[in-house]
Coordinates of C-alpha atoms and ligand atoms in Angstrom, one line a residue:
M286 CA 149.1 -1.7 138.0
E287 CA 149.7 1.9 137.7
L288 CA 151.1 3.5 140.9
P289 CA 149.5 6.6 142.4
P290 CA 151.5 9.7 141.8
K291 CA 154.6 10.2 144.0
P292 CA 153.8 12.3 147.1
E293 CA 156.2 15.1 146.5
P294 CA 156.9 17.6 148.0
L295 CA 157.2 16.3 151.5
D296 CA 153.9 15.0 152.8
V297 CA 153.9 16.9 156.1
N298 CA 150.6 15.4 157.3
F299 CA 152.2 11.9 156.9
V300 CA 155.3 13.1 158.7
R301 CA 153.3 14.4 161.6
Q302 CA 151.5 11.1 162.0
N303 CA 154.9 9.6 162.8
F304 CA 155.3 12.0 165.9
P305 CA 153.1 11.1 168.9
A306 CA 153.5 14.6 170.2
F307 CA 151.5 16.1 167.4
S308 CA 148.4 14.1 168.1
S309 CA 148.5 14.7 171.9
A310 CA 145.8 16.8 173.5
E311 CA 148.5 18.6 175.6
L312 CA 150.1 20.1 172.5
S313 CA 146.9 21.1 170.8
G314 CA 146.8 24.9 170.2
S315 CA 150.6 25.2 170.6
L316 CA 153.0 25.4 167.8
F317 CA 156.6 24.3 168.4
F318 CA 159.3 26.7 167.3
E319 CA 162.2 25.7 169.5
N320 CA 163.6 22.8 167.6
A321 CA 167.2 24.0 167.7
G322 CA 167.0 23.3 171.4
G323 CA 165.7 19.8 170.9
S324 CA 163.2 18.1 168.6
Y325 CA 160.3 15.9 169.4
A326 CA 161.1 12.2 169.1
C327 CA 159.5 10.1 166.3
A328 CA 157.2 7.2 167.2
D329 CA 160.0 4.7 166.3
T330 CA 162.3 6.2 168.8
V331 CA 159.6 6.3 171.5
N332 CA 158.6 2.7 170.9
A333 CA 162.2 1.4 170.8
L334 CA 163.0 3.1 174.1
H335 CA 159.8 1.7 175.6
D336 CA 160.5 -1.8 174.4
Y337 CA 164.0 -1.7 175.7
Y338 CA 162.9 -0.6 179.1
K339 CA 160.1 -3.1 179.2
L340 CA 162.0 -6.2 178.0
N341 CA 165.7 -5.8 177.7
K342 CA 166.9 -3.5 180.5
V343 CA 169.6 -5.8 181.7
Q344 CA 173.4 -5.9 181.3
P345 CA 173.9 -6.4 177.6
Y346 CA 176.1 -9.0 175.8
A347 CA 175.6 -12.0 178.0
A348 CA 174.2 -15.4 176.7
Y349 CA 170.5 -15.1 178.0
N350 CA 167.9 -13.8 175.6
A351 CA 167.1 -10.4 177.1
S352 CA 170.8 -9.6 177.3
K353 CA 171.5 -10.8 173.8
H354 CA 168.7 -8.7 172.4
A355 CA 170.0 -5.7 174.3
G356 CA 173.5 -6.0 172.9
E357 CA 172.1 -6.7 169.4
A358 CA 170.0 -3.6 169.4
M359 CA 173.0 -1.5 170.5
D360 CA 175.2 -3.0 167.8
Q361 CA 172.4 -2.5 165.2
S362 CA 172.1 1.2 166.1
R363 CA 175.8 1.7 165.4
R364 CA 175.7 -0.2 162.2
R365 CA 172.6 1.6 160.9
W366 CA 174.0 5.1 161.8
A367 CA 177.3 4.2 160.1
E368 CA 175.4 3.3 156.9
A369 CA 173.2 6.4 157.2
L370 CA 176.3 8.6 157.5
G371 CA 178.4 6.8 154.9
V372 CA 181.1 5.8 157.3
E373 CA 182.5 2.6 158.9
T374 CA 180.8 1.0 161.9
D375 CA 183.7 1.4 164.2
E376 CA 183.9 5.1 163.4
V377 CA 180.6 5.8 165.1
N378 CA 180.8 6.7 168.8
F379 CA 178.0 7.4 171.2
G380 CA 178.6 9.7 174.2
P381 CA 176.4 11.4 176.7
S382 CA 176.3 14.7 174.8
T383 CA 178.2 16.7 172.2
S384 CA 179.6 18.9 175.0
M385 CA 181.0 15.8 176.7
N386 CA 182.3 14.4 173.5
T387 CA 184.2 17.6 172.7
Y388 CA 185.5 17.9 176.2
V389 CA 187.0 14.4 176.0
L390 CA 188.4 15.1 172.5
A391 CA 190.0 18.3 173.6
N392 CA 191.7 16.5 176.5
A393 CA 193.0 13.9 174.1
F394 CA 194.3 16.5 171.6
G395 CA 196.1 18.2 174.5
A396 CA 198.5 15.2 174.6
V397 CA 199.6 15.6 170.9
I398 CA 199.6 19.4 170.7
G399 CA 202.2 21.6 172.4
P400 CA 204.2 24.8 172.3
G401 CA 204.9 26.0 168.8
D402 CA 201.8 24.4 167.5
E403 CA 198.8 26.4 166.3
V404 CA 195.1 25.8 166.9
I405 CA 192.3 27.5 165.0
V406 CA 188.8 28.1 166.5
T407 CA 186.0 30.3 165.4
N408 CA 183.6 32.8 167.1
Q409 CA 180.7 31.3 165.2
D410 CA 180.6 28.2 167.4
H411 CA 178.3 27.2 170.2
E412 CA 180.5 27.1 173.3
A413 CA 180.5 23.3 173.3
N414 CA 182.8 23.2 170.2
T415 CA 185.2 25.9 171.2
G416 CA 185.6 26.4 175.0
A417 CA 187.3 23.1 175.7
V418 CA 189.6 23.5 172.7
R419 CA 190.6 27.0 173.7
R420 CA 191.3 25.9 177.3
M421 CA 193.4 23.0 176.0
A422 CA 195.5 25.2 173.8
E423 CA 196.2 27.6 176.7
R424 CA 197.1 24.7 179.0
V425 CA 199.6 23.1 176.6
G426 CA 201.1 26.4 175.4
A427 CA 199.9 26.2 171.8
T428 CA 199.0 29.4 169.9
L429 CA 195.3 30.0 169.5
L430 CA 194.0 31.8 166.4
E431 CA 190.4 32.8 166.0
W432 CA 188.6 32.8 162.6
R433 CA 186.1 35.6 163.1
I434 CA 182.7 36.1 161.7
D435 CA 181.8 39.2 159.7
P436 CA 180.2 41.6 162.4
E437 CA 177.2 42.3 160.1
S438 CA 176.4 39.1 158.4
G439 CA 177.7 36.6 161.0
L440 CA 179.3 34.6 158.2
L441 CA 182.8 33.1 158.1
D442 CA 184.7 34.1 155.0
I443 CA 186.6 31.1 153.7
A444 CA 189.2 33.4 152.0
E445 CA 190.3 34.6 155.4
L446 CA 191.1 31.1 156.5
D447 CA 194.1 31.1 154.2
S448 CA 195.8 33.7 156.2
L449 CA 195.3 31.7 159.4
L450 CA 196.4 28.2 158.2
T451 CA 200.1 27.5 158.4
D452 CA 202.3 24.4 158.5
K453 CA 202.1 24.8 162.3
T454 CA 198.3 24.4 162.4
K455 CA 197.6 21.1 164.2
L456 CA 193.9 21.4 164.8
M457 CA 190.9 23.4 163.7
T458 CA 187.3 23.4 165.0
F459 CA 184.3 25.0 163.3
P460 CA 180.5 24.6 163.0
H461 CA 178.7 23.0 160.1
C462 CA 176.0 25.6 160.9
S463 CA 175.7 28.2 163.7
N464 CA 172.8 27.8 166.2
I465 CA 172.2 31.6 165.8
I466 CA 172.7 32.5 162.2
G467 CA 171.6 29.2 160.6
A468 CA 174.0 29.3 157.7
E469 CA 175.6 26.1 156.5
N470 CA 179.4 26.3 156.1
D471 CA 181.1 24.5 153.3
V472 CA 182.6 21.7 155.4
A473 CA 184.3 19.9 152.5
A474 CA 186.1 23.0 151.2
I475 CA 187.2 24.1 154.7
S476 CA 188.3 20.6 155.7
A477 CA 190.3 20.3 152.4
K478 CA 192.1 23.5 153.2
A479 CA 193.0 22.4 156.7
H480 CA 194.2 19.0 155.5
Q481 CA 196.5 20.7 152.9
V482 CA 198.6 21.9 155.9
G483 CA 198.2 18.7 157.8
A484 CA 195.7 19.9 160.4
R485 CA 193.0 17.8 162.0
V486 CA 189.4 19.0 161.7
I487 CA 186.6 18.9 164.2
V488 CA 183.1 19.9 162.9
D489 CA 180.1 20.6 165.1
G490 CA 177.1 19.4 163.1
V491 CA 174.6 19.8 165.9
S492 CA 172.7 22.6 164.2
F493 CA 172.9 21.1 160.8
A494 CA 172.1 17.4 161.2
P495 CA 168.4 17.9 162.1
H496 CA 167.9 19.4 158.6
T497 CA 170.0 16.9 156.6
F498 CA 171.4 13.6 157.9
P499 CA 174.9 14.3 156.5
D500 CA 177.1 12.4 154.2
V501 CA 180.0 12.5 156.7
A502 CA 182.5 10.7 154.5
A503 CA 182.0 13.1 151.6
M504 CA 182.8 16.1 153.8
G505 CA 186.2 14.8 154.8
A506 CA 186.3 16.1 158.4
D507 CA 188.3 14.0 160.9
V508 CA 185.7 14.4 163.6
Y509 CA 182.0 15.1 163.0
L510 CA 179.6 15.6 166.0
F511 CA 175.9 16.0 166.5
S512 CA 173.3 15.6 169.2
M513 CA 170.6 13.0 168.6
Y514 CA 168.0 14.6 170.8
K515 CA 167.8 17.2 168.0
T516 CA 167.4 14.6 165.3
Y517 CA 164.2 13.0 166.5
S518 CA 166.1 10.4 168.5
V519 CA 167.5 9.9 172.0
H520 CA 169.5 12.2 174.3
Q521 CA 173.0 11.1 173.3
G522 CA 175.8 12.7 171.3
L523 CA 177.0 11.0 168.2
M524 CA 180.6 11.5 167.3
V525 CA 182.2 10.1 164.1
L526 CA 186.0 9.6 164.3
R527 CA 187.6 9.2 160.9
N528 CA 191.0 9.2 159.2
G529 CA 192.6 7.2 162.0
V530 CA 191.8 9.8 164.7
A531 CA 190.7 7.2 167.3
G532 CA 194.0 5.5 167.1
Y533 CA 196.1 8.6 166.8
L534 CA 194.7 10.2 169.9
P535 CA 195.7 8.7 173.3
N536 CA 193.2 6.3 174.8
Q537 CA 190.8 8.2 177.3
G538 CA 189.0 5.0 178.4
H539 CA 189.9 2.0 180.5
Y540 CA 193.4 0.7 179.6
F541 CA 192.2 -2.8 178.9
N542 CA 189.7 -1.5 176.3
R543 CA 192.3 0.5 174.4
Q544 CA 192.2 -1.9 171.3
I545 CA 188.4 -1.2 170.8
P546 CA 188.2 2.0 168.7
T547 CA 184.7 2.9 169.9
K548 CA 185.8 2.8 173.6
R549 CA 188.9 5.0 173.3
L550 CA 187.2 8.4 173.4
T551 CA 184.0 7.6 175.2
P552 CA 185.0 7.1 178.8
A553 CA 181.5 7.7 180.2
G554 CA 180.4 4.3 178.8
P555 CA 177.2 3.8 177.0
D556 CA 173.6 4.5 178.1
H557 CA 172.4 1.1 177.0
A558 CA 168.8 1.9 176.4
Q559 CA 169.5 5.1 174.5
E560 CA 172.1 3.4 172.4
A561 CA 169.8 0.5 171.6
A562 CA 167.0 3.0 170.6
A563 CA 169.3 5.4 168.7
G564 CA 168.9 3.7 165.3
A565 CA 165.1 3.6 165.4
V566 CA 164.9 7.1 163.9
L567 CA 166.4 5.6 160.7
D568 CA 163.4 3.3 160.5
Y569 CA 161.3 6.5 160.4
V570 CA 163.5 7.9 157.6
E571 CA 162.9 4.6 155.7
T572 CA 159.2 4.9 156.3
L573 CA 159.3 8.4 154.7
G574 CA 161.5 7.1 151.9
A575 CA 159.0 4.3 151.1
H576 CA 156.0 6.7 151.4
H577 CA 157.6 9.1 148.9
R578 CA 159.0 6.3 146.8
V579 CA 162.6 7.6 147.0
M580 CA 164.1 4.4 148.6
G581 CA 167.7 4.0 147.5
G582 CA 169.8 0.9 147.2
T583 CA 171.5 1.7 150.4
L584 CA 170.4 3.4 153.6
R585 CA 172.7 6.3 152.8
E586 CA 171.0 6.9 149.5
T587 CA 167.5 6.8 151.1
V588 CA 168.7 9.2 153.8
A589 CA 170.1 11.6 151.2
S590 CA 166.8 11.5 149.2
V591 CA 164.6 12.0 152.3
S592 CA 166.9 14.8 153.5
S593 CA 166.4 16.6 150.1
L594 CA 162.7 16.5 150.7
W595 CA 163.2 17.9 154.2
R596 CA 165.4 20.7 152.9
A597 CA 163.0 21.7 150.1
H598 CA 160.1 22.0 152.6
E599 CA 162.3 24.0 155.0
A600 CA 163.4 26.4 152.3
K601 CA 159.8 27.0 151.3
T602 CA 158.7 27.7 154.9
L603 CA 161.7 29.9 155.7
A604 CA 160.9 32.6 153.0
P605 CA 157.7 34.1 154.6
V606 CA 159.3 34.3 158.1
I607 CA 162.4 36.0 156.8
E608 CA 160.1 38.4 154.8
V609 CA 158.1 39.4 157.8
L610 CA 161.2 39.9 160.0
S611 CA 162.9 41.9 157.4
A612 CA 159.9 44.2 157.1
A613 CA 159.4 44.8 160.8
P614 CA 160.5 48.2 161.9
G615 CA 163.6 48.3 164.1
V616 CA 164.1 44.5 164.0
R617 CA 167.6 43.2 163.3
L618 CA 167.4 39.8 161.6
L619 CA 170.7 37.8 162.3
G620 CA 172.1 35.7 159.5
P621 CA 171.5 35.7 155.8
A622 CA 168.1 35.6 154.1
Q623 CA 169.4 32.8 151.9
L624 CA 172.6 31.2 150.8
E625 CA 174.2 30.4 147.4
N626 CA 176.1 27.5 146.0
G627 CA 173.6 24.9 147.2
L628 CA 174.4 25.6 150.9
H629 CA 171.3 25.3 153.2
R630 CA 170.0 28.3 155.1
C631 CA 168.6 26.3 158.0
P632 CA 165.4 27.5 159.5
T633 CA 167.0 28.7 162.7
V634 CA 166.1 32.3 162.8
A635 CA 167.3 34.7 165.5
F636 CA 166.4 38.4 165.7
V637 CA 166.9 41.4 168.0
P638 CA 163.6 43.1 168.4
G639 CA 164.7 46.8 168.3
S640 CA 164.5 48.5 171.6
R641 CA 162.2 45.9 173.1
E642 CA 163.5 43.2 175.4
P643 CA 163.8 39.8 173.6
S644 CA 162.2 38.2 176.6
D645 CA 159.1 40.4 176.3
V646 CA 158.7 39.6 172.6
A647 CA 159.3 35.9 173.3
G648 CA 156.7 36.1 176.1
A649 CA 154.2 37.7 173.8
L650 CA 154.7 34.9 171.3
V651 CA 154.4 32.2 173.9
D652 CA 151.1 33.8 175.1
A653 CA 149.9 33.4 171.5
G654 CA 150.7 29.7 171.5
I655 CA 154.1 29.9 169.8
M656 CA 156.5 27.7 171.8
C657 CA 159.8 29.6 171.6
S658 CA 162.2 31.5 173.9
S659 CA 164.9 34.2 174.1
G660 CA 168.5 34.2 175.3
G661 CA 172.1 33.7 174.3
Y662 CA 171.8 29.9 173.6
Y663 CA 175.5 29.3 174.7
A664 CA 176.5 31.2 171.6
N665 CA 177.9 34.1 173.5
R666 CA 180.9 34.6 171.2
V667 CA 178.7 34.7 168.1
L668 CA 176.5 37.3 169.7
E669 CA 179.4 39.4 170.9
G670 CA 180.9 39.2 167.4
L671 CA 177.6 40.6 166.1
G672 CA 177.5 43.3 168.7
V673 CA 174.6 41.8 170.6
D674 CA 174.6 41.5 174.4
P675 CA 174.5 37.8 175.1
D676 CA 172.8 38.4 178.5
T677 CA 169.7 39.8 176.9
G678 CA 170.3 37.8 173.7
V679 CA 167.9 37.3 170.9
V680 CA 164.5 35.8 170.1
R681 CA 165.1 32.5 168.3
L682 CA 162.5 30.7 166.2
S683 CA 163.6 27.3 164.9
W684 CA 161.8 24.6 163.0
V685 CA 162.3 21.5 161.0
H686 CA 160.7 19.3 158.4
Y687 CA 157.7 18.4 160.5
T688 CA 156.6 22.1 160.9
S689 CA 153.5 22.5 158.8
D690 CA 152.6 25.3 156.4
Q691 CA 149.7 26.1 158.7
D692 CA 152.1 26.5 161.6
I693 CA 154.2 28.9 159.5
S694 CA 151.2 31.0 158.5
T695 CA 150.1 31.3 162.1
L696 CA 153.6 32.2 163.1
V697 CA 153.8 34.9 160.4
K698 CA 150.4 36.4 161.5
T699 CA 151.5 36.4 165.1
L700 CA 154.8 38.0 164.4
E701 CA 153.1 40.7 162.4
R702 CA 150.9 41.5 165.4
V703 CA 153.6 41.2 168.1
L704 CA 156.1 43.3 166.1
G705 CA 153.6 46.0 165.2
L706 CA 153.1 45.3 161.5
S707 CA 149.3 44.7 162.0
A708 CA 146.7 45.4 164.6
Ligands
PLP52 C1 175.4 24.1 167.7 C2 175.5 23.3 169.0 N1 176.6 22.7 169.3 C3 176.7 22.0 170.4 C4 175.7 21.9 171.3 C5 175.9 21.1 172.5 O1 175.2 19.8 172.4 P1 174.9 19.0 173.7 O2 173.7 19.6 174.3 O3 174.6 17.6 173.1 O4 176.0 19.0 174.6 C6 174.5 22.5 171.0 C7 173.4 22.5 172.0 O5 172.4 23.2 172.0 C8 174.4 23.3 169.9 O6 173.2 23.9 169.5

């Protein structure tokens, strides 16, 4: 029997059927453009959490059924995410948030870094991936070096990194993508440079992972972090520890658990329900893979194919928004219009609306049904580096693969009106 044609590009109607929020009466008439703050959860996530709370909300890993099921679901989430990210199961760690994961990491690195050592941070990071590391370097007497963004483009120039890396560099942290300028950094190239001098590498993938579930192994970073509440899943931070980092860093958990790699740097202990439901989003990805007939032999392959569909849809929807913001008088668009070399310009779009207050412009957009906001988004150093006052901040519009063409065209028309390009 001949198969119907492949639904390509991304079938956004089908995507949206997998998100309960989009069929709810409460959301009708509102368009969601604050995804960089947190995404809606897919139905698989909502159902998995519901089922866990209803049936299995007991202490996991005991011999009775409810407890066995709870533990199995938690283990399954870890195994599935490991396969999705292309890493080993015991390299996947769940913590309460990315901020908490980086805080614990920084503390642990403080025990192996000292005077005479050098640590590189950037001013392109969200504060979560830089503040704790900066404080640690100061506390232990290490030298802190800052890889700074270009004050116009907001981009990090990889050529400048060469002058910062030395054989004293022990650690460097940087973002896969900034939550203000939306530009993907070449993690593999940067990690390779850092590794050449023997430095360890921490990458904040929070603003990138919602757009592509990453091939973490291929990027080579020692630590890769993201927040699952922005990837259609639960409110937990996922931290991949590779290249022996979990064993190299001193144990931060209970002493009797020190032999368990996934307990060494997550002292908060797991939120059982969220850990059990964390893997359900990958069922959703497989549903998309099957619908578009791009299922691979492994979950990693399916995730990669589905992520390509997401990226292509995002690139298409980004262009008209960039165009209208670039044409609006007095508006300063932050970040590049597009990127080269296959790097993704994520649809996280921040702008300074000329002499108007960002909060006024965001308010006018909200009044028109565009769910968005203004502010500094914990990216004070990025904004200062771009000459923008973090207290007034920017208007930020951010979307993902489930944002429809119709949403984009309404956004564009509303922006034209609010920014004075049309009546
Ligand atoms: C780029 C980036 N990094 C880190 C974080 C912190 O993540 P969490 O809220 O899980 O601590 C955020 C949160 O918005 C973020 O946007």
